PDB file of C-alpha atoms and ligand atoms in Angstrom:
ATOM      1  CA  MET S  23       0.000   0.000   0.000  1.00 96.00           C
ATOM      2  CA  LYS S  24       1.157   3.502  -0.818  1.00 98.00           C
ATOM      3  CA  VAL S  25       0.876   6.113   1.946  1.00 98.00           C
ATOM      4  CA  LEU S  26       0.700   9.808   1.113  1.00 98.00           C
ATOM      5  CA  VAL S  27       1.780  12.119   3.938  1.00 98.00           C
ATOM      6  CA  ALA S  28       1.069  15.861   4.016  1.00 98.00           C
ATOM      7  CA  VAL S  29       3.894  18.036   5.332  1.00 98.00           C
ATOM      8  CA  LYS S  30       3.283  21.750   5.771  1.00 98.00           C
ATOM      9  CA  ARG S  31       6.036  24.347   6.136  1.00 98.00           C
ATOM     10  CA  VAL S  32       5.113  26.542   9.110  1.00 98.00           C
ATOM     11  CA  VAL S  33       6.778  28.984  11.496  1.00 97.00           C
ATOM     12  CA  ASP S  34       8.860  26.912  13.932  1.00 97.00           C
ATOM     13  CA  TYR S  35       6.996  26.305  17.199  1.00 96.00           C
ATOM     14  CA  ASN S  36       9.821  27.903  19.210  1.00 96.00           C
ATOM     15  CA  VAL S  37       9.602  31.218  17.373  1.00 95.00           C
ATOM     16  CA  LYS S  38       7.956  34.159  19.116  1.00 92.00           C
ATOM     17  CA  ILE S  39       5.330  35.287  16.622  1.00 91.00           C
ATOM     18  CA  ARG S  40       5.412  38.939  15.529  1.00 93.00           C
ATOM     19  CA  VAL S  41       2.278  40.484  14.076  1.00 95.00           C
ATOM     20  CA  LYS S  42       2.904  42.898  11.186  1.00 95.00           C
ATOM     21  CA  ALA S  43       2.457  46.552  12.110  1.00 93.00           C
ATOM     22  CA  ASP S  44      -0.424  46.942   9.628  1.00 95.00           C
ATOM     23  CA  GLN S  45      -2.216  43.915  11.211  1.00 94.00           C
ATOM     24  CA  THR S  46      -2.497  42.117   7.855  1.00 92.00           C
ATOM     25  CA  GLY S  47      -0.752  38.978   9.091  1.00 92.00           C
ATOM     26  CA  VAL S  48       2.302  37.499  10.770  1.00 93.00           C
ATOM     27  CA  ASP S  49       5.785  38.776   9.963  1.00 94.00           C
ATOM     28  CA  LEU S  50       7.652  35.918   8.228  1.00 92.00           C
ATOM     29  CA  SER S  51      10.877  37.766   7.396  1.00 91.00           C
ATOM     30  CA  ASN S  52      13.982  36.075   8.882  1.00 93.00           C
ATOM     31  CA  VAL S  53      11.850  33.620  10.796  1.00 96.00           C
ATOM     32  CA  LYS S  54      12.840  29.961  11.231  1.00 97.00           C
ATOM     33  CA  MET S  55      10.427  27.682   9.391  1.00 97.00           C
ATOM     34  CA  SER S  56       9.974  23.957  10.105  1.00 97.00           C
ATOM     35  CA  MET S  57       7.702  21.050   9.393  1.00 98.00           C
ATOM     36  CA  ASN S  58       4.364  21.331  11.198  1.00 98.00           C
ATOM     37  CA  PRO S  59       4.814  19.185  14.358  1.00 98.00           C
ATOM     38  CA  PHE S  60       1.665  17.115  13.722  1.00 98.00           C
ATOM     39  CA  ASP S  61       3.031  16.319  10.246  1.00 98.00           C
ATOM     40  CA  GLU S  62       6.254  14.953  11.754  1.00 98.00           C
ATOM     41  CA  ILE S  63       3.987  12.554  13.620  1.00 98.00           C
ATOM     42  CA  ALA S  64       2.246  11.724  10.316  1.00 98.00           C
ATOM     43  CA  VAL S  65       5.582  10.949   8.630  1.00 98.00           C
ATOM     44  CA  GLU S  66       6.681   8.826  11.587  1.00 98.00           C
ATOM     45  CA  GLU S  67       3.480   6.789  11.489  1.00 98.00           C
ATOM     46  CA  ALA S  68       3.824   6.138   7.746  1.00 98.00           C
ATOM     47  CA  LEU S  69       7.458   5.073   8.226  1.00 98.00           C
ATOM     48  CA  ARG S  70       6.467   2.672  11.008  1.00 98.00           C
ATOM     49  CA  MET S  71       3.889   1.134   8.636  1.00 98.00           C
ATOM     50  CA  LYS S  72       6.604   0.676   6.021  1.00 98.00           C
ATOM     51  CA  GLU S  73       8.941  -0.878   8.578  1.00 98.00           C
ATOM     52  CA  ALA S  74       6.132  -3.216   9.688  1.00 97.00           C
ATOM     53  CA  GLY S  75       5.579  -4.244   6.059  1.00 96.00           C
ATOM     54  CA  THR S  76       2.011  -2.867   5.864  1.00 96.00           C
ATOM     55  CA  ALA S  77       3.034   0.015   3.579  1.00 97.00           C
ATOM     56  CA  ASP S  78       5.432  -0.273   0.673  1.00 96.00           C
ATOM     57  CA  GLU S  79       5.947   3.358  -0.301  1.00 98.00           C
ATOM     58  CA  VAL S  80       5.794   6.635   1.628  1.00 98.00           C
ATOM     59  CA  VAL S  81       5.291   9.785  -0.440  1.00 98.00           C
ATOM     60  CA  ALA S  82       5.519  13.232   1.186  1.00 98.00           C
ATOM     61  CA  ILE S  83       3.537  16.119  -0.292  1.00 98.00           C
ATOM     62  CA  SER S  84       3.891  19.801   0.473  1.00 98.00           C
ATOM     63  CA  ILE S  85       1.994  22.666  -1.096  1.00 98.00           C
ATOM     64  CA  GLY S  86       3.304  26.216  -1.171  1.00 98.00           C
ATOM     65  CA  VAL S  87       6.388  28.220  -2.035  1.00 97.00           C
ATOM     66  CA  GLN S  88       9.616  26.738  -3.462  1.00 98.00           C
ATOM     67  CA  GLN S  89      11.137  26.514   0.060  1.00 97.00           C
ATOM     68  CA  CYS S  90       8.541  23.830   0.926  1.00 98.00           C
ATOM     69  CA  GLN S  91      11.085  21.583  -0.791  1.00 98.00           C
ATOM     70  CA  GLU S  92      13.125  21.813   2.432  1.00 97.00           C
ATOM     71  CA  THR S  93      10.158  20.466   4.396  1.00 98.00           C
ATOM     72  CA  ILE S  94       9.856  17.594   1.924  1.00 98.00           C
ATOM     73  CA  ARG S  95      13.625  16.952   2.272  1.00 98.00           C
ATOM     74  CA  THR S  96      13.134  16.674   6.040  1.00 98.00           C
ATOM     75  CA  ALA S  97      10.491  13.994   5.445  1.00 98.00           C
ATOM     76  CA  LEU S  98      12.832  12.240   2.992  1.00 98.00           C
ATOM     77  CA  ALA S  99      15.640  12.384   5.566  1.00 98.00           C
ATOM     78  CA  MET S 100      13.330  10.778   8.132  1.00 98.00           C
ATOM     79  CA  GLY S 101      12.821   7.950   5.615  1.00 98.00           C
ATOM     80  CA  ALA S 102      10.077   8.845   3.099  1.00 98.00           C
ATOM     81  CA  ASP S 103      10.760   7.494  -0.406  1.00 98.00           C
ATOM     82  CA  ARG S 104       9.916  10.466  -2.605  1.00 98.00           C
ATOM     83  CA  GLY S 105       8.273  13.847  -2.567  1.00 98.00           C
ATOM     84  CA  ILE S 106       5.723  15.921  -4.444  1.00 98.00           C
ATOM     85  CA  LEU S 107       5.857  19.710  -4.316  1.00 98.00           C
ATOM     86  CA  VAL S 108       2.826  21.608  -5.565  1.00 98.00           C
ATOM     87  CA  LYS S 109       4.409  24.958  -6.086  1.00 98.00           C
ATOM     88  CA  THR S 110       2.533  28.230  -5.723  1.00 98.00           C
ATOM     89  CA  ASP S 111       3.233  31.668  -4.288  1.00 96.00           C
ATOM     90  CA  GLU S 112      -0.486  32.241  -3.686  1.00 94.00           C
ATOM     91  CA  GLU S 113      -1.757  32.232  -0.112  1.00 92.00           C
ATOM     92  CA  LEU S 114      -3.778  29.062   0.248  1.00 96.00           C
ATOM     93  CA  GLU S 115      -6.860  28.220   2.255  1.00 96.00           C
ATOM     94  CA  PRO S 116      -7.598  24.691   3.533  1.00 97.00           C
ATOM     95  CA  LEU S 117     -10.146  24.116   0.737  1.00 97.00           C
ATOM     96  CA  HIS S 118      -7.496  24.908  -1.912  1.00 98.00           C
ATOM     97  CA  VAL S 119      -5.031  22.573  -0.217  1.00 98.00           C
ATOM     98  CA  ALA S 120      -7.675  19.829   0.009  1.00 98.00           C
ATOM     99  CA  LYS S 121      -8.580  20.225  -3.685  1.00 98.00           C
ATOM    100  CA  LEU S 122      -4.906  20.125  -4.715  1.00 98.00           C
ATOM    101  CA  MET S 123      -4.358  17.038  -2.575  1.00 98.00           C
ATOM    102  CA  LYS S 124      -7.427  15.384  -4.064  1.00 98.00           C
ATOM    103  CA  ALA S 125      -5.972  15.911  -7.550  1.00 98.00           C
ATOM    104  CA  VAL S 126      -2.689  14.318  -6.411  1.00 98.00           C
ATOM    105  CA  VAL S 127      -4.574  11.445  -4.737  1.00 98.00           C
ATOM    106  CA  ASP S 128      -6.442  10.824  -8.019  1.00 98.00           C
ATOM    107  CA  GLU S 129      -3.060  10.507  -9.793  1.00 98.00           C
ATOM    108  CA  GLU S 130      -1.186   8.593  -7.103  1.00 98.00           C
ATOM    109  CA  GLN S 131      -3.979   6.329  -5.785  1.00 98.00           C
ATOM    110  CA  PRO S 132      -2.621   5.870  -2.234  1.00 98.00           C
ATOM    111  CA  GLY S 133      -4.432   3.515   0.150  1.00 98.00           C
ATOM    112  CA  LEU S 134      -4.042   5.956   3.016  1.00 98.00           C
ATOM    113  CA  VAL S 135      -3.413   9.685   3.406  1.00 98.00           C
ATOM    114  CA  ILE S 136      -2.053  10.912   6.740  1.00 98.00           C
ATOM    115  CA  LEU S 137      -2.227  14.603   7.649  1.00 98.00           C
ATOM    116  CA  GLY S 138      -1.695  16.523  10.852  1.00 98.00           C
ATOM    117  CA  LYS S 139      -4.817  17.330  12.881  1.00 98.00           C
ATOM    118  CA  GLN S 140      -3.975  21.003  12.493  1.00 97.00           C
ATOM    119  CA  ALA S 141      -1.313  23.331  11.190  1.00 97.00           C
ATOM    120  CA  ILE S 142       0.144  25.391  14.021  1.00 96.00           C
ATOM    121  CA  ASP S 143       0.183  28.555  11.912  1.00 93.00           C
ATOM    122  CA  ASP S 144      -3.480  28.859  10.904  1.00 91.00           C
ATOM    123  CA  ASP S 145      -4.943  26.389  13.478  1.00 94.00           C
ATOM    124  CA  CYS S 146      -7.624  25.600  10.906  1.00 96.00           C
ATOM    125  CA  ASN S 147      -8.120  21.875  11.592  1.00 97.00           C
ATOM    126  CA  GLN S 148      -9.982  21.550   8.284  1.00 98.00           C
ATOM    127  CA  THR S 149      -7.791  20.137   5.533  1.00 98.00           C
ATOM    128  CA  GLY S 150      -8.046  16.415   6.389  1.00 98.00           C
ATOM    129  CA  GLN S 151     -11.800  16.595   6.854  1.00 98.00           C
ATOM    130  CA  MET S 152     -12.272  18.507   3.579  1.00 98.00           C
ATOM    131  CA  LEU S 153     -10.063  16.055   1.697  1.00 98.00           C
ATOM    132  CA  ALA S 154     -12.078  13.111   3.045  1.00 98.00           C
ATOM    133  CA  ALA S 155     -15.304  14.810   1.933  1.00 98.00           C
ATOM    134  CA  LEU S 156     -13.954  15.609  -1.555  1.00 98.00           C
ATOM    135  CA  LEU S 157     -12.764  12.018  -2.020  1.00 98.00           C
ATOM    136  CA  GLY S 158     -15.797  10.428  -0.344  1.00 98.00           C
ATOM    137  CA  TRP S 159     -13.380   8.436   1.860  1.00 98.00           C
ATOM    138  CA  ALA S 160     -13.620   7.416   5.503  1.00 98.00           C
ATOM    139  CA  GLN S 161     -11.840   9.653   7.983  1.00 98.00           C
ATOM    140  CA  GLY S 162     -10.250   9.007  11.366  1.00 98.00           C
ATOM    141  CA  THR S 163      -9.355  12.372  12.852  1.00 97.00           C
ATOM    142  CA  PHE S 164      -7.234  13.111  15.965  1.00 97.00           C
ATOM    143  CA  ALA S 165      -5.787   9.597  15.854  1.00 98.00           C
ATOM    144  CA  SER S 166      -3.807   8.348  18.836  1.00 98.00           C
ATOM    145  CA  GLU S 167      -3.529   4.784  17.524  1.00 98.00           C
ATOM    146  CA  ILE S 168      -3.874   3.188  14.080  1.00 98.00           C
ATOM    147  CA  LYS S 169      -4.028  -0.583  13.605  1.00 97.00           C
ATOM    148  CA  LEU S 170      -4.084  -1.583   9.961  1.00 96.00           C
ATOM    149  CA  GLY S 171      -6.053  -4.699   9.068  1.00 93.00           C
ATOM    150  CA  ASP S 172      -7.002  -6.307   5.787  1.00 91.00           C
ATOM    151  CA  GLY S 173      -8.876  -3.649   3.800  1.00 95.00           C
ATOM    152  CA  SER S 174      -9.748  -1.738   6.969  1.00 96.00           C
ATOM    153  CA  ALA S 175      -8.148  -0.081   9.964  1.00 97.00           C
ATOM    154  CA  SER S 176      -9.030   0.536  13.543  1.00 98.00           C
ATOM    155  CA  VAL S 177      -8.373   4.122  14.553  1.00 98.00           C
ATOM    156  CA  THR S 178      -8.476   5.296  18.160  1.00 98.00           C
ATOM    157  CA  ARG S 179      -9.445   8.960  18.425  1.00 97.00           C
ATOM    158  CA  GLU S 180      -8.869  11.421  21.215  1.00 91.00           C
ATOM    159  CA  ILE S 181     -12.199  12.988  22.070  1.00 92.00           C
ATOM    160  CA  ASP S 182     -13.372  15.126  24.991  1.00 90.00           C
ATOM    161  CA  GLY S 183     -13.013  13.097  28.156  1.00 89.00           C
ATOM    162  CA  GLY S 184     -11.934   9.841  26.551  1.00 93.00           C
ATOM    163  CA  LEU S 185     -11.097   7.723  23.542  1.00 95.00           C
ATOM    164  CA  GLN S 186     -13.247   6.482  20.676  1.00 97.00           C
ATOM    165  CA  THR S 187     -12.230   3.547  18.485  1.00 98.00           C
ATOM    166  CA  LEU S 188     -13.541   3.358  14.932  1.00 97.00           C
ATOM    167  CA  ASP S 189     -13.301   0.617  12.342  1.00 98.00           C
ATOM    168  CA  LEU S 190     -12.781   2.311   8.971  1.00 97.00           C
ATOM    169  CA  LYS S 191     -12.614   0.980   5.430  1.00 97.00           C
ATOM    170  CA  LEU S 192      -9.555   1.701   3.319  1.00 97.00           C
ATOM    171  CA  PRO S 193      -8.748   3.876   1.436  1.00 98.00           C
ATOM    172  CA  MET S 194      -9.039   6.454   4.165  1.00 98.00           C
ATOM    173  CA  ILE S 195      -7.817   9.713   5.652  1.00 98.00           C
ATOM    174  CA  VAL S 196      -6.185   9.901   9.053  1.00 98.00           C
ATOM    175  CA  THR S 197      -5.231  13.043  10.952  1.00 98.00           C
ATOM    176  CA  THR S 198      -2.684  12.726  13.726  1.00 98.00           C
ATOM    177  CA  ASP S 199      -2.921  13.739  17.370  1.00 97.00           C
ATOM    178  CA  LEU S 200       0.033  14.340  19.674  1.00 96.00           C
ATOM    179  CA  ARG S 201       0.059  10.949  21.371  1.00 96.00           C
ATOM    180  CA  LEU S 202       0.135   8.822  18.190  1.00 98.00           C
ATOM    181  CA  ASN S 203       3.925   8.424  18.314  1.00 98.00           C
ATOM    182  CA  GLU S 204       7.191  10.212  18.968  1.00 98.00           C
ATOM    183  CA  PRO S 205       8.792  11.214  15.673  1.00 98.00           C
ATOM    184  CA  ARG S 206      12.388  10.189  14.984  1.00 97.00           C
ATOM    185  CA  TYR S 207      15.265  12.528  14.246  1.00 96.00           C
ATOM    186  CA  ALA S 208      16.903  12.167  10.854  1.00 96.00           C
ATOM    187  CA  SER S 209      20.414  10.728  11.075  1.00 95.00           C
ATOM    188  CA  LEU S 210      23.268  12.394   9.203  1.00 96.00           C
ATOM    189  CA  PRO S 211      23.637   9.534   6.674  1.00 96.00           C
ATOM    190  CA  ASN S 212      19.884   9.706   6.006  1.00 97.00           C
ATOM    191  CA  ILE S 213      20.077  13.483   5.518  1.00 97.00           C
ATOM    192  CA  MET S 214      22.771  12.852   2.881  1.00 97.00           C
ATOM    193  CA  LYS S 215      20.725  10.077   1.253  1.00 97.00           C
ATOM    194  CA  ALA S 216      17.656  12.332   1.142  1.00 97.00           C
ATOM    195  CA  LYS S 217      19.450  14.733  -1.194  1.00 96.00           C
ATOM    196  CA  LYS S 218      19.275  12.090  -3.940  1.00 97.00           C
ATOM    197  CA  LYS S 219      15.635  11.148  -3.454  1.00 98.00           C
ATOM    198  CA  PRO S 220      13.267  12.478  -6.155  1.00 98.00           C
ATOM    199  CA  ILE S 221      10.874  15.406  -5.675  1.00 98.00           C
ATOM    200  CA  ASP S 222       8.304  15.843  -8.421  1.00 98.00           C
ATOM    201  CA  GLU S 223       7.144  19.446  -8.981  1.00 98.00           C
ATOM    202  CA  LYS S 224       3.664  20.430 -10.092  1.00 98.00           C
ATOM    203  CA  THR S 225       1.594  23.601 -10.130  1.00 98.00           C
ATOM    204  CA  PRO S 226      -2.085  24.180  -9.296  1.00 98.00           C
ATOM    205  CA  GLU S 227      -2.598  24.789 -13.057  1.00 98.00           C
ATOM    206  CA  ASP S 228      -1.151  21.319 -13.852  1.00 97.00           C
ATOM    207  CA  LEU S 229      -3.694  19.886 -11.416  1.00 98.00           C
ATOM    208  CA  GLY S 230      -6.575  22.042 -12.715  1.00 97.00           C
ATOM    209  CA  VAL S 231      -7.291  23.680  -9.364  1.00 97.00           C
ATOM    210  CA  ASP S 232      -8.314  27.327  -9.018  1.00 96.00           C
ATOM    211  CA  THR S 233      -6.592  28.912  -6.008  1.00 95.00           C
ATOM    212  CA  ALA S 234      -8.378  32.286  -6.107  1.00 94.00           C
ATOM    213  CA  PRO S 235      -9.021  33.497  -2.519  1.00 93.00           C
ATOM    214  CA  ARG S 236     -12.468  32.832  -1.047  1.00 93.00           C
ATOM    215  CA  LEU S 237     -11.771  34.347   2.374  1.00 93.00           C
ATOM    216  CA  SER S 238     -10.273  37.662   3.343  1.00 92.00           C
ATOM    217  CA  THR S 239      -8.497  38.318   6.620  1.00 91.00           C
ATOM    218  CA  LEU S 240      -9.832  41.451   8.271  1.00 95.00           C
ATOM    219  CA  LYS S 241      -7.062  41.788  10.824  1.00 95.00           C
ATOM    220  CA  VAL S 242      -4.558  39.859  12.880  1.00 94.00           C
ATOM    221  CA  GLN S 243      -3.881  40.970  16.453  1.00 93.00           C
ATOM    222  CA  ASP S 244      -1.530  40.032  19.273  1.00 90.00           C
ATOM    223  CA  PRO S 245      -3.213  38.478  22.307  1.00 87.00           C
ATOM    224  CA  PRO S 246      -3.762  40.986  25.131  1.00 87.00           C
ATOM    225  CA  GLN S 247      -0.640  41.511  27.290  1.00 86.00           C
ATOM    226  CA  ARG S 248      -0.757  39.569  30.556  1.00 86.00           C
ATOM    227  CA  GLU S 249      -0.595  41.734  33.633  1.00 84.00           C
ATOM    228  CA  ALA S 250       2.124  41.028  36.182  1.00 88.00           C
ATOM    229  CA  GLY S 251       1.105  38.861  39.158  1.00 88.00           C
ATOM    230  CA  VAL S 252       1.219  39.896  42.833  1.00 89.00           C
ATOM    231  CA  ILE S 253       2.318  37.979  45.907  1.00 93.00           C
ATOM    232  CA  VAL S 254      -0.305  38.108  48.659  1.00 94.00           C
ATOM    233  CA  GLU S 255       0.561  38.149  52.372  1.00 95.00           C
ATOM    234  CA  ASP S 256      -2.032  35.660  53.573  1.00 96.00           C
ATOM    235  CA  VAL S 257      -5.221  33.772  52.707  1.00 96.00           C
ATOM    236  CA  ALA S 258      -7.407  36.648  53.914  1.00 95.00           C
ATOM    237  CA  GLU S 259      -5.786  39.008  51.382  1.00 95.00           C
ATOM    238  CA  LEU S 260      -6.141  36.399  48.634  1.00 95.00           C
ATOM    239  CA  VAL S 261      -9.861  35.953  49.391  1.00 96.00           C
ATOM    240  CA  SER S 262     -10.345  39.709  49.538  1.00 95.00           C
ATOM    241  CA  LYS S 263      -8.659  40.184  46.146  1.00 93.00           C
ATOM    242  CA  LEU S 264     -10.636  37.367  44.556  1.00 94.00           C
ATOM    243  CA  ARG S 265     -13.882  38.877  45.936  1.00 95.00           C
ATOM    244  CA  ASN S 266     -13.292  42.591  45.494  1.00 93.00           C
ATOM    245  CA  GLU S 267     -10.830  42.900  42.571  1.00 90.00           C
ATOM    246  CA  ALA S 268     -11.297  39.813  40.411  1.00 87.00           C
ATOM    247  CA  GLY S 269     -14.992  39.418  41.301  1.00 91.00           C
ATOM    248  CA  VAL S 270     -14.780  35.629  40.956  1.00 91.00           C
ATOM    249  CA  ILE S 271     -16.092  34.585  44.392  1.00 88.00           C
TER     250      ILE S 271
HETATM  251  P1  AMP F 319      -5.081  22.856   8.729  1.00 64.00           P
HETATM  252  O1  AMP F 319      -6.392  22.343   8.250  1.00 64.00           O
HETATM  253  O2  AMP F 319      -4.600  24.063   7.970  1.00 64.00           O
HETATM  254  O3  AMP F 319      -5.020  23.064  10.217  1.00 64.00           O
HETATM  255  O4  AMP F 319      -3.981  21.731   8.379  1.00 64.00           O
HETATM  256  C1  AMP F 319      -4.158  20.376   8.761  1.00 64.00           C
HETATM  257  C2  AMP F 319      -3.130  19.501   8.085  1.00 64.00           C
HETATM  258  O5  AMP F 319      -3.286  19.582   6.662  1.00 64.00           O
HETATM  259  C3  AMP F 319      -1.668  19.885   8.329  1.00 64.00           C
HETATM  260  O6  AMP F 319      -1.184  19.342   9.547  1.00 64.00           O
HETATM  261  C4  AMP F 319      -0.995  19.252   7.118  1.00 64.00           C
HETATM  262  O7  AMP F 319      -0.825  17.851   7.306  1.00 64.00           O
HETATM  263  C5  AMP F 319      -2.031  19.460   6.018  1.00 64.00           C
HETATM  264  N1  AMP F 319      -1.747  20.692   5.256  1.00 64.00           N
HETATM  265  C6  AMP F 319      -2.371  21.898   5.372  1.00 64.00           C
HETATM  266  N2  AMP F 319      -1.835  22.799   4.518  1.00 64.00           N
HETATM  267  C7  AMP F 319      -0.818  22.152   3.877  1.00 64.00           C
HETATM  268  C8  AMP F 319       0.128  22.524   2.880  1.00 64.00           C
HETATM  269  N3  AMP F 319       0.144  23.762   2.365  1.00 64.00           N
HETATM  270  N4  AMP F 319       1.016  21.596   2.451  1.00 64.00           N
HETATM  271  C9  AMP F 319       0.998  20.339   2.965  1.00 64.00           C
HETATM  272  N5  AMP F 319       0.128  19.919   3.890  1.00 64.00           N
HETATM  273  C10 AMP F 319      -0.772  20.797   4.346  1.00 64.00           C
END
């Protein structure tokens, strides 16, 4: 079975986000970019399937600017076999990404597509669900365990207050949650090997997908500044502050 894994290039999770002065978005100049953490988990899971013999090829796909190639190279260095870059300088919305991925799925015919549950830059949590709807495939979102069977898979999902286990027919879409696995680091020899692995380049036009914007961002703002805390002398002062200043008791 072929597994397609989505890897998005996002602002590294350690970076302190700066909002542009004109509030049109986040300042990306000179900012470290990395693979979306949930996508590292997606790559890891696909690699474990290959190592277990349930998958025979792992293909990493990234959609965006030319530098997304670096994100694909990271997936290749972890162990993916080849990459697909859908190159565009347009700003994309989850529906565009899902339509582009559907076009690639139609060409590649994977048995399973693994995406992150959400991208840490836009926090949309939409692309996997939209892709499943466009393909008419089963979806197991927020997966914390995947057990592949013959023509089906059992997917354990993290839901409010517990776990839900679903039996889903293949082909299917899975989105990863944090506890699915712990992604590996790429070793130096594998980073070298990854340089020779193929990355196929396509454009939205090649795939027949219109990426004209459907949403417009009105403004992006920093969260309100947290006020400094105070140290209280005793419980009586704490209760008084909670009652009279915070108004919570
Ligand atoms: P989102 O719906 O934007 O929160 O993204 C959910 C998941 O969809 C991400 O974790 C990725 O696996 C995938 N995804 C979203 N945008 C892209 C992209 N431009 N390139 C590759 N994968 C993407």
